[in-house]
Amino acid sequence: MLSVIGRFYFITSPLLVFCISNMASVYSLCLSKQQLIGILLIIIFFSSSTAKGCYKSIISFGDSLADTGNWVILLQQNKPTPAFPPFGGTYFNRPTGRCCDGRLIVDFFAQKLGLPMVPPYFRDANCSNCRKFRKGVNFAVVGATALDNAYLARKGIINELTNVSLGVQLGLLKTLLPSLCSSSSACNEFLKNSLILMGEIGGNEFNLAFIQGISTEVIGGLVPEVIKAISAAIGELIELGAMTFVVPGTIPLGCLPVLLTRFQTPNKQAYDRYGCLIWLNDFAHYYNEYLKKELESMRRLHPRINIIYADYYQASMPLYLSPRSFGFKSTLTACCGGEGPYNVNVTLSCGDPGTKSCDDPSSYVNWDGAHFTDEAHRVISNGLLDGSCTIPRFEFPSCAS
């Protein structure tokens, strides 16, 4: 019989196996020659690397949690702090434009799948050597939002970091595709064999709104709009041929040193037992539940498409619940920053004069007040890549040679 597990088909009947290996036997009623050829073709197809999940490319959208260098490239005339030490010192031994001491989650995905680190699109936006984007391209930019800046401005939210929203990033991919594939069918095949990382994107709308004092009514109203923008982008990519999406939820916002500093209060009831702000984590839960429901609706609409919810929140929580089991000594204090209880100075960024970096970033969960360290990203990525923090459970195979 033919068993179906996920999108894979397995021949499980002993009789069928016997017939294949004993074509001249008395079991002549089992399969005709044409049927045997068809079965062999199915076996060959489903044993291919792509069918196993060894994707040929990673296409990444998002914000600072996924940016591998675009923001620094875009600001060549006035380079931001991720262009300088101590950024990048742990893994790359140099700044790469990542908001981290080392690798991001997208880097751990690339390593697991045996692909190169995903290059930033703006390193070669003129496409002088587009072939390098065949195995991956990253459109994520620090400060990017799911909604465009004009829309946010009408809500009173000002984004001065970038105007490269999710819609702009998607447009850049559409512009790039003809340089990567020779026809629409070839582009369809390219996207079908690519893993699409949809962020994290959408978090900056809320971070900016919280910090700028926007009302909770306006912030709550943004949630469906942000998720609608993410859903629409996924829909467009499906039409172009993409078949596998990883869609992250937001992280535990109430555990970020930058927000703990901004909303510090003497009211002990505002914090959970781990020192995180309850109301911010409650909001993160609310957003994630809304996103999960939307993705479930999309799965019903597109049953042949892999739409995987990446639970960044749950994958992050072990860092706070049992930090010592992972070798962390500090969970809520930034490794690199200014002063204060969380080592965060809202007027200074990591790398600015007057800031300092810890001696051992691997013992810290947080890097600069708003982003995780390389070691924290490794722990989070493990929970995603083994499927324990994805919905549906989707274990990514190791494809590294």
Coordinates of C-alpha atoms in Angstrom, one line a residue:
M1 CA 0.0 0.0 0.0
L2 CA 1.0 3.6 -0.4
S3 CA 1.3 5.4 3.0
V4 CA 1.2 9.2 3.2
I5 CA 3.1 11.1 5.8
G6 CA 3.0 14.8 5.3
R7 CA 3.9 15.4 1.6
F8 CA 5.9 12.2 1.3
Y9 CA 4.7 8.9 0.0
F10 CA 6.1 5.6 1.2
I11 CA 5.6 2.1 -0.4
T12 CA 4.9 -0.1 2.6
S13 CA 3.3 -3.3 1.1
P14 CA 5.6 -6.3 1.3
L15 CA 3.8 -7.8 -1.7
L16 CA 4.6 -4.7 -3.8
V17 CA 8.3 -4.8 -2.8
F18 CA 8.3 -8.5 -3.7
C19 CA 6.7 -7.8 -7.1
I20 CA 9.3 -5.1 -7.9
S21 CA 12.2 -7.4 -7.2
N22 CA 10.6 -10.5 -8.7
M23 CA 9.0 -9.3 -11.9
A24 CA 9.1 -12.7 -13.5
S25 CA 7.4 -14.4 -10.6
V26 CA 3.9 -15.8 -10.4
Y27 CA 2.7 -12.5 -8.9
S28 CA 2.1 -11.1 -12.4
L29 CA -1.1 -9.5 -11.4
C30 CA 0.6 -7.1 -9.0
L31 CA 2.0 -4.5 -11.4
S32 CA 2.4 -4.0 -15.1
K33 CA 5.8 -2.8 -16.6
Q34 CA 4.4 0.7 -17.0
Q35 CA 3.2 0.8 -13.4
L36 CA 6.6 -0.4 -12.2
I37 CA 8.3 2.4 -14.1
G38 CA 5.9 4.9 -12.6
I39 CA 6.6 3.7 -9.1
L40 CA 10.3 3.9 -9.7
L41 CA 10.0 7.4 -10.9
I42 CA 8.0 8.3 -7.7
I43 CA 10.8 6.8 -5.6
I44 CA 13.4 8.7 -7.4
F45 CA 11.5 12.0 -7.2
F46 CA 10.8 11.7 -3.5
S47 CA 14.3 10.7 -2.6
S48 CA 15.6 13.9 -4.2
S49 CA 17.3 16.5 -1.9
T50 CA 14.5 19.0 -2.2
A51 CA 11.8 16.5 -1.3
K52 CA 13.8 15.7 1.9
G53 CA 13.7 19.4 2.8
C54 CA 17.3 20.2 1.6
Y55 CA 16.2 23.5 0.0
K56 CA 18.4 25.0 -2.7
S57 CA 18.0 28.6 -1.4
I58 CA 16.9 30.7 1.5
I59 CA 14.9 33.9 0.8
S60 CA 14.8 36.1 3.9
F61 CA 12.6 39.1 4.7
G62 CA 12.4 41.0 8.0
D63 CA 13.9 43.5 10.4
S64 CA 17.0 43.6 12.6
L65 CA 16.4 40.1 13.9
A66 CA 17.2 38.9 10.3
D67 CA 19.3 41.7 8.7
T68 CA 22.7 40.3 7.7
G69 CA 24.1 43.7 6.6
N70 CA 21.6 45.6 4.5
W71 CA 21.1 48.5 7.0
V72 CA 24.8 49.2 7.2
I73 CA 25.2 49.1 3.4
L74 CA 22.2 51.5 3.0
L75 CA 23.8 54.0 5.5
Q76 CA 27.3 54.1 4.0
Q77 CA 27.6 57.8 4.5
N78 CA 26.7 57.6 8.1
K79 CA 27.4 54.1 9.2
P80 CA 25.5 52.9 12.3
T81 CA 27.0 51.1 15.2
P82 CA 26.6 47.5 13.8
A83 CA 29.3 48.4 11.3
F84 CA 31.9 48.7 14.1
P85 CA 33.3 46.5 16.9
P86 CA 32.3 44.9 19.2
F87 CA 29.6 43.7 16.8
G88 CA 30.4 40.4 15.1
G89 CA 33.3 39.7 17.4
T90 CA 32.2 36.3 18.7
Y91 CA 31.8 34.3 15.5
F92 CA 32.9 36.3 12.5
N93 CA 35.8 38.2 14.3
R94 CA 34.6 41.3 12.6
P95 CA 31.5 43.5 12.2
T96 CA 29.1 42.2 9.5
G97 CA 26.2 44.5 9.9
R98 CA 24.3 42.0 12.1
C99 CA 22.8 43.4 15.3
C100 CA 24.6 40.7 17.3
D101 CA 28.0 39.6 18.5
G102 CA 27.7 36.7 16.0
R103 CA 25.1 34.8 14.1
L104 CA 21.4 35.3 13.7
I105 CA 18.6 32.7 13.5
V106 CA 18.8 32.9 9.7
D107 CA 22.5 32.0 9.8
F108 CA 21.7 28.8 11.9
F109 CA 19.0 27.9 9.4
A110 CA 21.6 28.2 6.5
Q111 CA 24.2 26.2 8.4
K112 CA 21.6 23.4 9.1
L113 CA 20.5 23.3 5.5
G114 CA 24.1 23.2 4.2
L115 CA 23.7 26.6 2.5
P116 CA 26.0 29.7 2.5
M117 CA 25.3 32.5 4.9
V118 CA 22.5 34.4 3.3
P119 CA 24.0 37.6 1.7
P120 CA 22.3 41.0 2.0
Y121 CA 20.6 42.1 -1.1
F122 CA 22.0 45.6 -1.1
R123 CA 25.5 44.3 -1.3
D124 CA 24.8 43.9 -5.0
A125 CA 21.6 45.6 -5.7
N126 CA 22.7 46.4 -9.3
C127 CA 23.1 42.6 -9.8
S128 CA 26.6 42.7 -11.1
N129 CA 27.0 39.1 -9.9
C130 CA 23.5 37.8 -9.4
R131 CA 24.5 34.2 -9.4
K132 CA 25.5 34.4 -5.7
F133 CA 21.8 35.1 -4.9
R134 CA 20.8 31.7 -6.4
K135 CA 21.5 30.1 -3.0
G136 CA 20.0 32.8 -0.9
V137 CA 19.2 36.5 -0.6
N138 CA 18.3 38.6 2.4
F139 CA 16.0 41.6 2.1
A140 CA 15.7 42.2 5.9
V141 CA 16.6 45.7 7.1
V142 CA 17.1 47.0 10.7
G143 CA 13.9 49.0 11.6
A144 CA 11.8 47.5 8.9
T145 CA 8.0 47.2 9.5
A146 CA 5.3 45.1 7.9
L147 CA 3.3 48.3 7.3
D148 CA 4.7 51.2 5.3
N149 CA 5.9 54.3 7.0
A150 CA 3.2 56.6 5.5
Y151 CA 0.5 54.4 7.1
L152 CA 2.3 54.4 10.4
A153 CA 2.7 58.1 10.4
R154 CA -1.0 58.5 10.0
K155 CA -1.3 56.6 13.3
G156 CA 1.2 58.9 14.9
I157 CA 4.1 56.4 14.7
I158 CA 7.4 57.7 13.3
N159 CA 10.0 55.4 11.9
E160 CA 13.3 57.1 11.3
L161 CA 15.4 54.0 10.8
T162 CA 14.3 52.9 7.4
N163 CA 11.5 52.9 4.8
V164 CA 12.2 49.4 3.5
S165 CA 8.9 47.9 4.6
L166 CA 7.8 44.3 3.9
G167 CA 6.1 45.5 0.8
V168 CA 9.3 47.2 -0.5
Q169 CA 11.2 44.0 0.3
L170 CA 8.8 41.9 -1.7
G171 CA 9.0 44.3 -4.6
L172 CA 12.8 44.0 -4.6
L173 CA 12.5 40.2 -4.9
K174 CA 10.1 40.5 -7.8
T175 CA 12.6 42.9 -9.5
L176 CA 15.5 40.5 -8.8
L177 CA 13.8 37.2 -10.0
P178 CA 14.3 37.7 -13.8
S179 CA 18.0 37.9 -13.1
L180 CA 18.0 34.6 -11.2
C181 CA 15.8 32.6 -13.6
S182 CA 15.3 32.6 -17.4
S183 CA 11.5 32.2 -17.5
S184 CA 8.4 32.4 -15.3
S185 CA 8.3 28.6 -15.0
A186 CA 12.0 28.6 -14.0
C187 CA 11.3 31.2 -11.4
N188 CA 8.4 29.2 -10.2
E189 CA 10.7 26.2 -9.8
F190 CA 13.4 28.3 -8.1
L191 CA 10.9 29.6 -5.5
K192 CA 9.4 26.1 -5.0
N193 CA 12.8 24.8 -4.0
S194 CA 13.5 27.8 -1.7
L195 CA 12.8 28.2 2.0
I196 CA 11.1 31.5 2.6
L197 CA 11.8 33.1 6.0
M198 CA 9.1 35.7 6.7
G199 CA 10.9 37.7 9.2
E200 CA 10.6 38.3 12.1
I201 CA 8.7 41.3 10.8
G202 CA 6.0 43.4 12.4
G203 CA 7.6 43.8 15.8
N204 CA 8.9 47.3 15.1
E205 CA 5.4 48.7 14.7
F206 CA 4.7 47.9 18.3
N207 CA 8.2 48.7 19.7
L208 CA 8.0 52.2 18.2
A209 CA 4.4 52.7 19.3
F210 CA 5.2 51.7 22.9
I211 CA 8.3 53.9 23.1
Q212 CA 6.5 56.8 21.5
G213 CA 3.6 56.6 23.9
I214 CA 0.9 55.7 21.4
S215 CA -2.4 54.7 22.9
T216 CA -3.2 51.0 23.6
E217 CA -6.3 51.4 21.4
V218 CA -4.2 52.4 18.4
I219 CA -1.6 49.7 19.1
G220 CA -4.3 47.0 19.4
G221 CA -5.8 48.1 16.1
L222 CA -2.4 47.6 14.4
V223 CA -2.3 43.9 15.2
P224 CA -4.8 42.8 12.5
E225 CA -3.3 45.2 10.0
V226 CA 0.3 43.9 10.6
I227 CA -0.9 40.3 10.2
K228 CA -2.9 41.1 7.2
A229 CA 0.2 42.6 5.5
I230 CA 2.2 39.4 6.4
S231 CA -0.6 37.2 5.1
A232 CA -0.8 39.2 1.8
A233 CA 2.9 38.9 1.2
I234 CA 2.7 35.1 1.7
G235 CA -0.2 35.0 -0.7
E236 CA 1.8 36.9 -3.4
L237 CA 4.7 34.5 -2.9
I238 CA 2.5 31.5 -3.3
E239 CA 1.3 32.8 -6.6
L240 CA 4.9 33.2 -7.7
G241 CA 5.6 29.5 -6.8
A242 CA 6.9 29.5 -3.3
M243 CA 5.8 26.4 -1.3
T244 CA 7.5 26.5 2.1
F245 CA 7.3 29.4 4.6
V246 CA 8.7 29.9 8.0
V247 CA 6.6 32.6 9.7
P248 CA 7.9 33.8 13.1
G249 CA 5.9 35.1 15.9
T250 CA 7.3 37.8 18.2
I251 CA 9.7 37.3 21.1
P252 CA 9.0 37.9 24.8
L253 CA 8.9 41.7 24.6
G254 CA 8.7 42.1 28.4
C255 CA 12.1 40.5 28.8
L256 CA 14.0 42.9 26.5
P257 CA 16.4 45.2 28.5
V258 CA 15.5 48.2 26.3
L259 CA 11.8 47.9 27.2
L260 CA 12.5 47.0 30.8
T261 CA 14.5 50.2 31.0
R262 CA 11.9 52.3 29.2
F263 CA 9.0 51.0 31.4
Q264 CA 10.8 50.5 34.7
T265 CA 8.4 50.7 37.6
P266 CA 8.6 50.3 41.4
N267 CA 5.5 48.2 41.3
K268 CA 6.7 44.7 41.8
Q269 CA 3.4 43.2 40.7
A270 CA 4.2 44.4 37.2
Y271 CA 6.9 41.8 36.9
D272 CA 6.8 38.0 36.7
R273 CA 9.0 35.7 38.7
Y274 CA 11.8 36.0 36.1
G275 CA 11.8 39.8 36.1
C276 CA 10.0 40.3 32.8
L277 CA 7.2 42.9 32.4
I278 CA 3.9 41.0 32.4
W279 CA 1.9 43.4 30.3
L280 CA 4.4 43.4 27.5
N281 CA 4.5 39.6 27.4
D282 CA 0.7 39.5 27.5
F283 CA 0.7 41.7 24.4
A284 CA 3.2 39.4 22.7
H285 CA 0.9 36.4 23.5
Y286 CA -2.0 38.3 22.0
Y287 CA -0.2 39.1 18.8
N288 CA 1.1 35.5 18.4
E289 CA -2.3 34.0 18.9
Y290 CA -3.7 36.3 16.3
L291 CA -0.9 35.3 13.9
K292 CA -1.4 31.6 14.5
K293 CA -5.1 31.8 13.7
E294 CA -4.4 33.6 10.5
L295 CA -1.8 31.1 9.4
E296 CA -4.2 28.2 10.2
S297 CA -6.7 29.9 7.9
M298 CA -4.1 30.1 5.2
R299 CA -3.3 26.4 5.5
R300 CA -6.9 25.6 4.9
L301 CA -6.9 27.8 1.9
H302 CA -3.6 26.4 0.6
P303 CA -3.5 22.7 1.8
R304 CA -0.5 21.9 -0.4
I305 CA 1.7 24.7 0.9
N306 CA 3.9 24.4 4.0
I307 CA 3.1 27.3 6.2
I308 CA 5.1 26.9 9.4
Y309 CA 4.6 29.0 12.4
A310 CA 8.0 29.6 14.1
D311 CA 7.3 30.1 17.8
Y312 CA 10.1 32.5 18.7
Y313 CA 8.4 33.2 22.1
Q314 CA 8.4 29.5 23.3
A315 CA 11.8 28.9 21.8
S316 CA 13.1 31.9 23.8
M317 CA 11.5 31.1 27.1
P318 CA 14.0 28.4 28.2
L319 CA 16.6 31.1 28.3
Y320 CA 14.7 32.8 31.1
L321 CA 13.2 29.8 32.8
S322 CA 16.4 27.8 33.2
P323 CA 19.3 30.0 32.0
R324 CA 22.1 28.1 33.9
S325 CA 21.3 24.9 32.2
F326 CA 22.4 26.6 29.0
G327 CA 25.4 28.3 30.6
F328 CA 23.9 31.8 30.9
K329 CA 24.7 34.0 33.9
S330 CA 22.7 37.0 32.8
T331 CA 19.2 37.1 31.2
L332 CA 17.9 40.6 31.5
T333 CA 21.1 42.7 31.4
A334 CA 22.6 43.6 28.0
C335 CA 26.1 42.4 27.4
C336 CA 26.9 45.6 25.5
G337 CA 25.5 49.0 26.5
G338 CA 25.5 51.8 29.0
E339 CA 24.6 51.9 32.7
G340 CA 21.6 51.2 34.9
P341 CA 20.1 47.9 36.1
Y342 CA 19.8 46.5 32.6
N343 CA 23.0 48.0 31.2
V344 CA 20.9 50.1 28.8
N345 CA 21.2 53.8 28.2
V346 CA 18.4 55.0 25.8
T347 CA 20.6 57.8 24.5
L348 CA 23.6 55.5 23.7
S349 CA 23.8 52.4 21.5
C350 CA 26.2 49.5 21.9
G351 CA 29.6 50.6 20.4
D352 CA 29.1 54.3 21.1
P353 CA 31.7 56.1 23.2
G354 CA 30.7 55.7 26.8
T355 CA 29.4 52.1 26.4
K356 CA 31.2 48.9 27.2
S357 CA 30.9 45.2 26.3
C358 CA 31.0 42.2 28.6
D359 CA 33.9 39.9 28.5
D360 CA 31.9 36.7 27.7
P361 CA 28.9 37.3 25.5
S362 CA 28.1 33.6 25.5
S363 CA 27.0 33.9 29.2
Y364 CA 24.5 36.6 28.3
V365 CA 21.1 36.1 26.7
N366 CA 20.9 39.7 25.4
W367 CA 23.5 41.5 23.3
D368 CA 22.6 45.2 23.1
G369 CA 19.3 45.6 24.9
A370 CA 17.1 44.7 21.9
H371 CA 18.8 41.7 20.3
F372 CA 20.0 38.3 21.4
T373 CA 23.5 37.1 21.5
D374 CA 25.0 34.4 19.2
E375 CA 24.7 31.8 21.9
A376 CA 21.0 32.7 22.6
H377 CA 20.3 32.5 18.9
R378 CA 21.8 29.1 18.8
V379 CA 19.5 27.8 21.6
I380 CA 16.4 29.4 20.0
S381 CA 17.3 28.0 16.6
N382 CA 17.7 24.5 18.0
G383 CA 14.1 24.6 19.2
L384 CA 12.9 25.7 15.8
L385 CA 15.0 23.4 13.6
D386 CA 14.1 20.3 15.5
G387 CA 10.4 21.2 15.2
S388 CA 9.7 21.4 18.9
C389 CA 8.8 25.1 18.6
T390 CA 7.0 25.0 15.2
I391 CA 3.3 24.6 14.2
P392 CA 2.8 22.2 12.6
R393 CA 5.9 20.3 13.9
F394 CA 8.4 20.5 11.0
E395 CA 11.8 19.1 11.6
F396 CA 14.4 20.5 9.3
P397 CA 16.9 17.8 8.2
S398 CA 20.6 18.4 8.4
C399 CA 21.8 18.9 4.8
A400 CA 25.3 20.1 5.5
S401 CA 27.9 18.0 3.6

